[in-house]
Backbone as a ProteinNet text record, in pm:
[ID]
protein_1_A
[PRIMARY]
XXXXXXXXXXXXXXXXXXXXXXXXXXXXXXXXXXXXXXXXXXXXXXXXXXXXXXXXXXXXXXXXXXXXXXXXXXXXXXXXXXXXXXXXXXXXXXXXXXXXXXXXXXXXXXXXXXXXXXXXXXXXXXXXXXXXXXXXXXXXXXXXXXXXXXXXXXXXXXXXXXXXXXXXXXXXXXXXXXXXXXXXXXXXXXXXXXXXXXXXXXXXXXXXXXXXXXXXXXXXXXXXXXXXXXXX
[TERTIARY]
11589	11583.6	11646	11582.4	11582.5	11759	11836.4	11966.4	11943.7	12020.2	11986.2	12129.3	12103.4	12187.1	12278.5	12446.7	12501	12492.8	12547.7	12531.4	12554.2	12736.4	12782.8	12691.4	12644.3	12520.3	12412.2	12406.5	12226.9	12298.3	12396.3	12447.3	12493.4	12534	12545.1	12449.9	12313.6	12230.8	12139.3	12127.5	12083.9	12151.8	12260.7	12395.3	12282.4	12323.7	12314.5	12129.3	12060.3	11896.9	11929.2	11985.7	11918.1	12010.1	12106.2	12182.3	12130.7	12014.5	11911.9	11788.2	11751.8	11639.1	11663.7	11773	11768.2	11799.5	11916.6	11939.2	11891.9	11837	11789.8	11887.5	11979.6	12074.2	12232.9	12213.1	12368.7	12383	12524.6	12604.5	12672.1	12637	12682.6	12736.7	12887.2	12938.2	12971	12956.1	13021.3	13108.3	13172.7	13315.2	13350.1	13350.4	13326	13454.9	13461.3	13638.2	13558.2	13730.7	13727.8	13628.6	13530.3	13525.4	13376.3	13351.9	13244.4	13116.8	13073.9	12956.6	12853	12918.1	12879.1	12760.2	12769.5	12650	12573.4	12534.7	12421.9	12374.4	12469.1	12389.4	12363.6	12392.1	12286.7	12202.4	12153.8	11990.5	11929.3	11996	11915.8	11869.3	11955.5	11967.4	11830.4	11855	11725.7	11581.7	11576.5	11483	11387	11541.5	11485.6	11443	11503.3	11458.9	11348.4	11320.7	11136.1	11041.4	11115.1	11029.8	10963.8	11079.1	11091.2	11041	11057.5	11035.5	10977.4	10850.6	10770.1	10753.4	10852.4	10828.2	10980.6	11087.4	11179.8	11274.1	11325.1	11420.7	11543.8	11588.5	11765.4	11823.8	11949	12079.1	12193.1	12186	12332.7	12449.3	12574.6	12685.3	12837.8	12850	12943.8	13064.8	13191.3	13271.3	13351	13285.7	13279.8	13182.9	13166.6	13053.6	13037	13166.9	13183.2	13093.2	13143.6	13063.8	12915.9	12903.6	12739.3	12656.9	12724.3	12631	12663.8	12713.2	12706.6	12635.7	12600.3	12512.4	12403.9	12356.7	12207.3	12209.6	12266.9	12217	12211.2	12243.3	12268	12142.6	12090.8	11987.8	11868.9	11849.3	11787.9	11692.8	11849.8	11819.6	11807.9	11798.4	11777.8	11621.3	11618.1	11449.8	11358.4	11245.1	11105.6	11081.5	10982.1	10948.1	10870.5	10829	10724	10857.2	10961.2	11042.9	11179.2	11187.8	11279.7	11232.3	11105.2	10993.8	11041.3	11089.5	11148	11295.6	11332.5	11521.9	11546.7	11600.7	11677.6	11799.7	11880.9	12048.3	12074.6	12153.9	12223.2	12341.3	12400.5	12543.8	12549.9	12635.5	12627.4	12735.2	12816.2	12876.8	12809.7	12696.1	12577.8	12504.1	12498.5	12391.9	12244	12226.8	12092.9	12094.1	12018.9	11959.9	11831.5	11833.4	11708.8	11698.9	11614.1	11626.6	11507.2	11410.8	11263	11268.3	11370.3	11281.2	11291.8	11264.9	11276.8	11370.4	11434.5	11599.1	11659.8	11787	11860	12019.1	12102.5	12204.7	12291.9	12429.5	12467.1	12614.7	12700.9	12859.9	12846.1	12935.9	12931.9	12992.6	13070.5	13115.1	13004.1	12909.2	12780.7	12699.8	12639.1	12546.9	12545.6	12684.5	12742.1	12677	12677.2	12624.1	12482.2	12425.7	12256.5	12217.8	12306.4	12274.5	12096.8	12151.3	12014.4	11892.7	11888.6	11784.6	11734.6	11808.2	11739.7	11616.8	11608.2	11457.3	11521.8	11423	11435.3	11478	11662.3	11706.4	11707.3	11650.4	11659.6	11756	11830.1	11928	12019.2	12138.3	12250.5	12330.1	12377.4	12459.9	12602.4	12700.1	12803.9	12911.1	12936.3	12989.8	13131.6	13234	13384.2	13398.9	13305.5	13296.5	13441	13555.1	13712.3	13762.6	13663.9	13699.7	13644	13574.6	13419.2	13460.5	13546.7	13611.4	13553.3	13446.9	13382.4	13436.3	13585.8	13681.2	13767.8	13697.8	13695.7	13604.3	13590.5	13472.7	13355.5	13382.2	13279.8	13187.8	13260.6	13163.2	13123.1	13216.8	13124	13043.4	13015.8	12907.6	12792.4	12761	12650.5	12630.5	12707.4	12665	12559.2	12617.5	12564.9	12447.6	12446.8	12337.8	12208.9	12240.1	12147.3	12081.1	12179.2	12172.6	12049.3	12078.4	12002.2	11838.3	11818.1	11731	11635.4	11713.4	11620.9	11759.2	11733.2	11841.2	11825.1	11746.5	11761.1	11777	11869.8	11897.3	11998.2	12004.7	12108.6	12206	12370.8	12448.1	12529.9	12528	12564.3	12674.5	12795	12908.8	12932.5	12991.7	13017.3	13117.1	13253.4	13361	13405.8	13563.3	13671.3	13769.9	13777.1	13884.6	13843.1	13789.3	13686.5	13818.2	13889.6	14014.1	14023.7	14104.8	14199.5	14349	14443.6	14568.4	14576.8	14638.5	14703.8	14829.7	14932.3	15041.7	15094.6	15172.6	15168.7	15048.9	14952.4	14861.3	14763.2	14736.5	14568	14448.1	14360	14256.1	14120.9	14026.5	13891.7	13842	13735.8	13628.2	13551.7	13552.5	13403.9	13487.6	13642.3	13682.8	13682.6	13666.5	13673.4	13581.9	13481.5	13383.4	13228.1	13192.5	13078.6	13031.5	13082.6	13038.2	13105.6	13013	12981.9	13003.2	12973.3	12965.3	12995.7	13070.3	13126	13067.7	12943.3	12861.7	12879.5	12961.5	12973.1	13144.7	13202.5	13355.7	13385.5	13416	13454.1	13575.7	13659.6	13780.2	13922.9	13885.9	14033.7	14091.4	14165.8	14220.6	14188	14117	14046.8	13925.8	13827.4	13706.6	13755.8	13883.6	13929.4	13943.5	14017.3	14057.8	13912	13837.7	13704	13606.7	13592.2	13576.7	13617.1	13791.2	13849.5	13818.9	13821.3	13773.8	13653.3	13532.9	13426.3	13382.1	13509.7	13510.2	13418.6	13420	13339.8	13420.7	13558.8	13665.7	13784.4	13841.6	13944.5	14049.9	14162	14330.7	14386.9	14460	14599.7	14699.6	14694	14840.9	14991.8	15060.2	15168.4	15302	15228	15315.6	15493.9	15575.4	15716.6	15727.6	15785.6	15815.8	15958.4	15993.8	16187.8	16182.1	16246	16297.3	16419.8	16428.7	16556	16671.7	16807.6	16918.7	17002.3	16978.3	17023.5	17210	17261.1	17351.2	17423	17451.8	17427.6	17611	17675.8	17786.6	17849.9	17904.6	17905.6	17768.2	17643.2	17568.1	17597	17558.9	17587.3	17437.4	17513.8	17391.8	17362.9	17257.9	17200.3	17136.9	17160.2	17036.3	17075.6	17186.4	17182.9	17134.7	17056.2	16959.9	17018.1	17005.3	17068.5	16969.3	17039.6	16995.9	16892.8	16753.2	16665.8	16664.8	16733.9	16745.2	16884.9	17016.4	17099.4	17030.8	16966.3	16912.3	16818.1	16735.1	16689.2	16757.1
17024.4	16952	16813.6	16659.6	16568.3	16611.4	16484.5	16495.3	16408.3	16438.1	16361.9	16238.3	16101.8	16024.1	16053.9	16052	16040.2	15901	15921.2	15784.8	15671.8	15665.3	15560.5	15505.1	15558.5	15576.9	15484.4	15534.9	15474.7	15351.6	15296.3	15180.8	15084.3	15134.1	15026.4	15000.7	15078.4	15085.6	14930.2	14958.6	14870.3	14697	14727.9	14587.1	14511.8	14611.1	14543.5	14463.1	14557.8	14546	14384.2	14372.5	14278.6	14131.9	14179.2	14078.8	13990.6	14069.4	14042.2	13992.3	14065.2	14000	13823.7	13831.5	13688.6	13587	13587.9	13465	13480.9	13415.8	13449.7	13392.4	13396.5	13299.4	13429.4	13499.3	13593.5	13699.9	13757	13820.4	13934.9	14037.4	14086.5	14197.6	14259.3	14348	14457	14576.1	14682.3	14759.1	14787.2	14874.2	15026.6	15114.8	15254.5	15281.5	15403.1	15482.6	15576.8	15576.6	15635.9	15774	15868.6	16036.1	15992.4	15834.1	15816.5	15887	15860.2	15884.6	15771.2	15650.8	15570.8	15590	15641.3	15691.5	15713.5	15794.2	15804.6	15694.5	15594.2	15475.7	15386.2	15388.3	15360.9	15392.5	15488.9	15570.3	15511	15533.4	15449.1	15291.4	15229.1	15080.6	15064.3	15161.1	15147	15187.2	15253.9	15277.5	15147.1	15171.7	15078.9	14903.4	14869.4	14753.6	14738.1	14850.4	14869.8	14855.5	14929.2	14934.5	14772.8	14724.5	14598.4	14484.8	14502.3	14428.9	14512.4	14550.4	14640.3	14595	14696.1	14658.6	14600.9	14533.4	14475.2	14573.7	14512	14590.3	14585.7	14649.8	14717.5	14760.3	14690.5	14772.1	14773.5	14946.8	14999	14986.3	14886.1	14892.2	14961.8	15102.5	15166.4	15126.5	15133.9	15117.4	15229.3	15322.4	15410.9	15499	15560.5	15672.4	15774.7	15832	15939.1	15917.2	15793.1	15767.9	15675.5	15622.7	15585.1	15756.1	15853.4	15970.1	16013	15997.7	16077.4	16001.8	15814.8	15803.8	15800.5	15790	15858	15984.1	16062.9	16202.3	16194.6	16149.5	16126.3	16080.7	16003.4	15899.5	16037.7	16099.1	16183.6	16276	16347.6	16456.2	16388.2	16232.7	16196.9	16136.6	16060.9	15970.2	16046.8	16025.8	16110.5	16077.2	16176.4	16186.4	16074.1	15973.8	15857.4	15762.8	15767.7	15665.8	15706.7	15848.5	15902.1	15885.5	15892.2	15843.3	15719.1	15608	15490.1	15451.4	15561.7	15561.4	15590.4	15455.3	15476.4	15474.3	15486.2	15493.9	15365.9	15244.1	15195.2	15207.1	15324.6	15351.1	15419.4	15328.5	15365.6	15497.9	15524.8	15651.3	15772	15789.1	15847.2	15823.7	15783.5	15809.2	15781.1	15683.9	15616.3	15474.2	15408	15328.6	15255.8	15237.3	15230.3	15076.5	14950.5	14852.4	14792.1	14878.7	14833.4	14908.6	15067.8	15090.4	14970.8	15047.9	14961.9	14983.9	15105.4	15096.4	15157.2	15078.4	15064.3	15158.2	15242.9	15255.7	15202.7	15165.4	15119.1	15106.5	15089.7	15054.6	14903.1	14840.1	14671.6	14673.7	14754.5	14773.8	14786.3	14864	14861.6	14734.2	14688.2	14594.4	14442.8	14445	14326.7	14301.8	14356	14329.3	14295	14346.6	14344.3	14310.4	14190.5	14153.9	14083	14010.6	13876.5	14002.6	14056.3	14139.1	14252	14286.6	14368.3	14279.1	14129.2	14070.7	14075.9	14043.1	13999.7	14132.9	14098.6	14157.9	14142	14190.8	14153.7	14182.3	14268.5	14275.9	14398.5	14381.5	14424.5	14486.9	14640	14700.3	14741.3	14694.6	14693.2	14794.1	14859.8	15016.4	14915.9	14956.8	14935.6	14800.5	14708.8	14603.2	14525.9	14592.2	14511.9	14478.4	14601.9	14570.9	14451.4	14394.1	14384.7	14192	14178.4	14013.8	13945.7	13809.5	13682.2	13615.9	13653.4	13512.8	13593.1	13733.6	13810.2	13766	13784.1	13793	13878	13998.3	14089	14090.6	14085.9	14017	13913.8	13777.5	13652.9	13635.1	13740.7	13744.8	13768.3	13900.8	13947.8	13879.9	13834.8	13758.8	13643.7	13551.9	13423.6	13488.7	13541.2	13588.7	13686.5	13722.2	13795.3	13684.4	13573.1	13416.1	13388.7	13374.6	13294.5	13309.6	13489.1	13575.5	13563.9	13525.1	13541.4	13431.3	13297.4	13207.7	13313.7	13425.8	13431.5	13567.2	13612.6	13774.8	13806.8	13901	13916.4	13991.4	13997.7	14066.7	14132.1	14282.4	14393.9	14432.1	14424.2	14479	14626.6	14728.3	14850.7	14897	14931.6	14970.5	14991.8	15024.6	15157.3	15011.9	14924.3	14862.7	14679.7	14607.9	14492	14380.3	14376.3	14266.1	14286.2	14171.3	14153.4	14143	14194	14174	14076.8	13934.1	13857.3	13810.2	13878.4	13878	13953.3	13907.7	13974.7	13901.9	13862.2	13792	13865.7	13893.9	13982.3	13898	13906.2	13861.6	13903.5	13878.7	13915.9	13850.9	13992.1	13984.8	13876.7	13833.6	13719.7	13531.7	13588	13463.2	13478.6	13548.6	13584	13513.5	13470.5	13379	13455.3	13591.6	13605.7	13659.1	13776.3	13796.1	13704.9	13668.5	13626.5	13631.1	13740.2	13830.8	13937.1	13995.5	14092	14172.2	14253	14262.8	14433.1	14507.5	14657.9	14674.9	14695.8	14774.4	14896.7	14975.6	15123.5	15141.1	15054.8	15154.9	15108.4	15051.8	15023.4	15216.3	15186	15297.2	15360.1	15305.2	15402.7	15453.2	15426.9	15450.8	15554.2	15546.7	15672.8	15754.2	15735.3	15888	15958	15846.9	15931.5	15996.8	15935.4	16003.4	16172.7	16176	16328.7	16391.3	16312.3	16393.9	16478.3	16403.3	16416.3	16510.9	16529.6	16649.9	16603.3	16415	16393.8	16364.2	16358.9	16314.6	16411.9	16470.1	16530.6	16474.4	16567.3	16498.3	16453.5	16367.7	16285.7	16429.5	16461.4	16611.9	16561.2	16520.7	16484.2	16606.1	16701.7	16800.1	16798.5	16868.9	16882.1	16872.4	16831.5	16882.9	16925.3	17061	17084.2	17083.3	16982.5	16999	17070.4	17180.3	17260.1	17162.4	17202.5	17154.2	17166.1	17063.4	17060.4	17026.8	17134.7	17115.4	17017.3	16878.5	16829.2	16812.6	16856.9	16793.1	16831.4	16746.1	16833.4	16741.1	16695.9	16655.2	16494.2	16504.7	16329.6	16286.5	16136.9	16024	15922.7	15909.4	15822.4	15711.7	15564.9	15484.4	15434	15503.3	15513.9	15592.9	15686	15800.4	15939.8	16056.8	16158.6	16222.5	16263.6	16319.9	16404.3	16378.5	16451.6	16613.6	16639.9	16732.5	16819.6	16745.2	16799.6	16857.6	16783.1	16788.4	16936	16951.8	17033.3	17215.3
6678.7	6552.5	6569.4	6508.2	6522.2	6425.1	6484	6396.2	6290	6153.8	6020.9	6009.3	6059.1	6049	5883.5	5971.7	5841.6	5741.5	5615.8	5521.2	5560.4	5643.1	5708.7	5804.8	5882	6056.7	5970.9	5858.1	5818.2	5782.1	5704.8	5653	5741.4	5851.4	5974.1	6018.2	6011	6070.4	6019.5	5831.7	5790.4	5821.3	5778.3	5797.1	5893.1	6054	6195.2	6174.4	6161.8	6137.6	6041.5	5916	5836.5	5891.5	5975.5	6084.8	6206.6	6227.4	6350.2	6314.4	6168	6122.2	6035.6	5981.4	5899	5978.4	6101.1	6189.8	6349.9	6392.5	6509.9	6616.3	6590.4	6726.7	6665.6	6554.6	6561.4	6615.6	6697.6	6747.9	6652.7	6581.3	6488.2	6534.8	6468.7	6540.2	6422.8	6427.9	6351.1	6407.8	6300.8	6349.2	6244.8	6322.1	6260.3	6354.5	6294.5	6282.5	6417.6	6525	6609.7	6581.4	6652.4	6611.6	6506.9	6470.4	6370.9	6372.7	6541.2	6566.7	6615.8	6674.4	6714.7	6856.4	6885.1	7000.3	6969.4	6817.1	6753.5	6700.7	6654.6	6611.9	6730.5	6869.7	6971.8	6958.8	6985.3	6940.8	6824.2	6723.7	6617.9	6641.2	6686.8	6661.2	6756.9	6874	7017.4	6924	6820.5	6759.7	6683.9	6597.6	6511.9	6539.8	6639.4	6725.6	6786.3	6849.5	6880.2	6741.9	6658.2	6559	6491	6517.2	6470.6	6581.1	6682.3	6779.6	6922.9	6848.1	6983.8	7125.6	7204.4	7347.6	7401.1	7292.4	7308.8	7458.7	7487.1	7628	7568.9	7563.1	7519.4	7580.9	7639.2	7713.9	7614.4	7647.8	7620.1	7712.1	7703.4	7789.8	7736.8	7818.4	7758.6	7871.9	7871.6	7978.1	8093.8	8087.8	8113.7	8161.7	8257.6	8345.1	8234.4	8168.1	8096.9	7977.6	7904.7	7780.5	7793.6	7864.6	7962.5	7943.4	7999.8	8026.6	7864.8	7769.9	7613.2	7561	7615.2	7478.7	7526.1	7634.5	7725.4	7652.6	7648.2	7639.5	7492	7384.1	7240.7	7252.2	7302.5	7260.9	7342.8	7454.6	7485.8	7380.4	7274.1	7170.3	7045.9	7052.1	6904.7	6909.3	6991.6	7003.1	7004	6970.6	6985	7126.4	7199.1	7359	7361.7	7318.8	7354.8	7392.9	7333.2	7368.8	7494.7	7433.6	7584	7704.9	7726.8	7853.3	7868	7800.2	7872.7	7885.1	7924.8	7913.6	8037.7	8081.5	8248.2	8235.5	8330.8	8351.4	8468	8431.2	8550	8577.4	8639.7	8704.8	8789.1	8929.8	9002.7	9001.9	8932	8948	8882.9	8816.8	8832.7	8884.1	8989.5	9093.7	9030.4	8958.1	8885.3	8851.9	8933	8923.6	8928.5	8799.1	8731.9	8639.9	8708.9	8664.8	8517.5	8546.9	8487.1	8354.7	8329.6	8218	8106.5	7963.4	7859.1	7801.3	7797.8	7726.4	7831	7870.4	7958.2	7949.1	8021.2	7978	8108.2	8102.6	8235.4	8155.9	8261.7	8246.8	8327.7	8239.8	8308.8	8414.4	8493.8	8676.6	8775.8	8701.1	8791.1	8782.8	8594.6	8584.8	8628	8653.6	8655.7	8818.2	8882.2	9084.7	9048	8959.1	8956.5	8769.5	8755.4	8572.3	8597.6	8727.9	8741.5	8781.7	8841.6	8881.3	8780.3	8670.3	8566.9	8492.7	8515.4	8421	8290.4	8194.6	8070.3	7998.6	7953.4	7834.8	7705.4	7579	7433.8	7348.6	7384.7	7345.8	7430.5	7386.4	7426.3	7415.2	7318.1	7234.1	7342.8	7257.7	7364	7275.1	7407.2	7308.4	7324.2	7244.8	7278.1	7279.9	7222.2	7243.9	7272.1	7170.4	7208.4	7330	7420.5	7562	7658.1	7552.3	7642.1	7663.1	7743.4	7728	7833	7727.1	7800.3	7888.7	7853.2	7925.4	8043	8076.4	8189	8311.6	8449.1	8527.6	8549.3	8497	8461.3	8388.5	8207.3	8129.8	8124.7	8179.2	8160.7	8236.7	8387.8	8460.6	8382.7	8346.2	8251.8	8177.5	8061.4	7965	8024.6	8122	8156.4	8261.2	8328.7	8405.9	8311.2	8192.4	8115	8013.9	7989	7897.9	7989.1	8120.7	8213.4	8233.8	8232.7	8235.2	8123.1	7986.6	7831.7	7733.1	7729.4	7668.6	7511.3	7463.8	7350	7292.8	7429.6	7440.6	7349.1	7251	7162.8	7150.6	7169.3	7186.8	7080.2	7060.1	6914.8	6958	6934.7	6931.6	6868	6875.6	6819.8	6906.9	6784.8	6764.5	6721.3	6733.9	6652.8	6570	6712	6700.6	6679.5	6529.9	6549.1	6558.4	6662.1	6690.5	6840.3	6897.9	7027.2	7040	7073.6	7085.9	7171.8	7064.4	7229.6	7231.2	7299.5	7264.3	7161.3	7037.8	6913.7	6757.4	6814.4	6753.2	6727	6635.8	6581.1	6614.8	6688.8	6684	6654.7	6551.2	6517.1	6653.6	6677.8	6758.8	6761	6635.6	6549.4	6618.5	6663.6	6732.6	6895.7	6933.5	7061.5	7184.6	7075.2	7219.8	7249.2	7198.8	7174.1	7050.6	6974.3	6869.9	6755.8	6642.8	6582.2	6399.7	6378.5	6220	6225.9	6160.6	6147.8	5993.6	6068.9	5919.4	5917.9	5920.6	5878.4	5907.6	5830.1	5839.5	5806.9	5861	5795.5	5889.4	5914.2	5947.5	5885.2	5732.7	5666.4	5650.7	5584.6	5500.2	5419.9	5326.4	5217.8	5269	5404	5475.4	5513	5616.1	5652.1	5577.1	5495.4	5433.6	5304.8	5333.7	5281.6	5342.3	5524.2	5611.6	5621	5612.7	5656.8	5529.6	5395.1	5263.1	5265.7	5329.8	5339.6	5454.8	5545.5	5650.9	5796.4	5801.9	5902.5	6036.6	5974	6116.6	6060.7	6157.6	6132.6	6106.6	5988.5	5998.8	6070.1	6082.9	6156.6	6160	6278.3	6273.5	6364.8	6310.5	6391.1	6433.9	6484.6	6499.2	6540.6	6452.6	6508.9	6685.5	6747	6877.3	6930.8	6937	6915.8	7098.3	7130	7248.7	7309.4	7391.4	7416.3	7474.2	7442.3	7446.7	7599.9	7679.8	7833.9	7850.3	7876.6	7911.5	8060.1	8050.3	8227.7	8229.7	8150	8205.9	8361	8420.4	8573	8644.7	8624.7	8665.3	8705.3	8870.9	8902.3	8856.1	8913.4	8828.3	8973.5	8942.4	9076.7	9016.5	9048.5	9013.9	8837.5	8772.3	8615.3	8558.6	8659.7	8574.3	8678.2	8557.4	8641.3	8765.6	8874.6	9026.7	9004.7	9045.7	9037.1	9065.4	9144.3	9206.2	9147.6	9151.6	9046.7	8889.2	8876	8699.3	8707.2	8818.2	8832	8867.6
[MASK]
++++++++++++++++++++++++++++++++++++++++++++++++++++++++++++++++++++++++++++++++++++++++++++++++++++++++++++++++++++++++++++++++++++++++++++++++++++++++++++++++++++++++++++++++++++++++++++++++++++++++++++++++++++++++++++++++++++++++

């Protein structure tokens, strides 16, 4: 059974869609609560972009092998078989590489050796996007080598976390140097707690932890810290 996007899923869904359709040069990023379900709205977004733009090429960049292989496989059990037929994997820690299909999944450690040789990208959905820094060598490889490939390739941000820490400084994504608009939010406070109301993310549990009571007197001290081996 095809999965039935939740409310939030379809509402980012729209945001991102009417973000891509009204300006043709924006970077739009959404940000959904850790546990949201953001992998599913890969799948969607890969949908609905064909739909919209038949034939378009889409890479998914997750930062991770682990989460590279969940939203391949998300996108596997959600797409109809005319479009899973064009779903390759580029990572080399899965052992797949695959440059030609039409929707792409890859971690930027791999894509980054072979950005120029994947051909014309249309867009770009970048999982974790907070991670995902221009003013790095990794990403500003891809970016400029995928720029180079299609000057009018478009890059989707999706995340938990739509800022940068620099120093003790908050920074929006939308200043960061590629994305742009920041057109879906769901992770203030009141999102959350309508989320766990709604039974789609679980409670915050901050369990007691009673730690037992070590008697060391008598115990030497090495270094300022007590003797590994005494302590033991």
């Amino acid at each position: 059974m095809r999965k039935t996007p939740r409310w939030y899923q379809a509402d980012a869904l729209d945001a991102v869609m009417a973000a891509l359709t009204t300006a043709s040069n924006v970077n739009p990023v959404a940000a959904i609560v850790t546990g949201g379900g953001k992998a599913l709205l890969v799948a969607m977004l890969m949908e609905a972009i064909n739909l919209r733009w038949p034939g378009a090429r889409v890479m998914n960049l997750a930062p991770s092998m682990e989460l590279g292989k969940q939203n391949t496989d998300e996108a596997v059990g959600y797409l109809p078989p005319s479009l899973v037929s064009r779903i390759g994997v580029y990572c080399a820690g899965l052992r797949m590489k695959d440059r030609l299909s039409q929707f792409l999944f890859g971690t930027p450690q791999s894509v980054t050796r072979q950005a120029k040789r994947l051909g014309r990208i249309d867009f770009v959905l970048v999982d974790e996007a907070h991670v995902f820094d221009v003013g790095a060598k990794t990403a500003k490889k891809i970016v400029d080598e995928l720029t180079a490939n299609n000057p009018g390739v478009r890059f989707i941000g999706l995340t938990a976390t739509p800022f940068r820490m620099r120093g003790l400084k908050v920074v929006p994504l939308t200043q960061c140097g590629l994305f742009d608009a920041k057109v879906y939010d769901l992770t203030s406070g009141r999102n959350f707690n309508r989320l766990v109301r709604e039974g789609f993310i679980a409670q915050v549990v901050a369990p007691t932890i009673r730690f037992p009571q070590i008697d060391t007197e008598g115990v030497k001290t090495k270094g300022g810290d007590f003797d590994d081996a005494e302590l033991a």
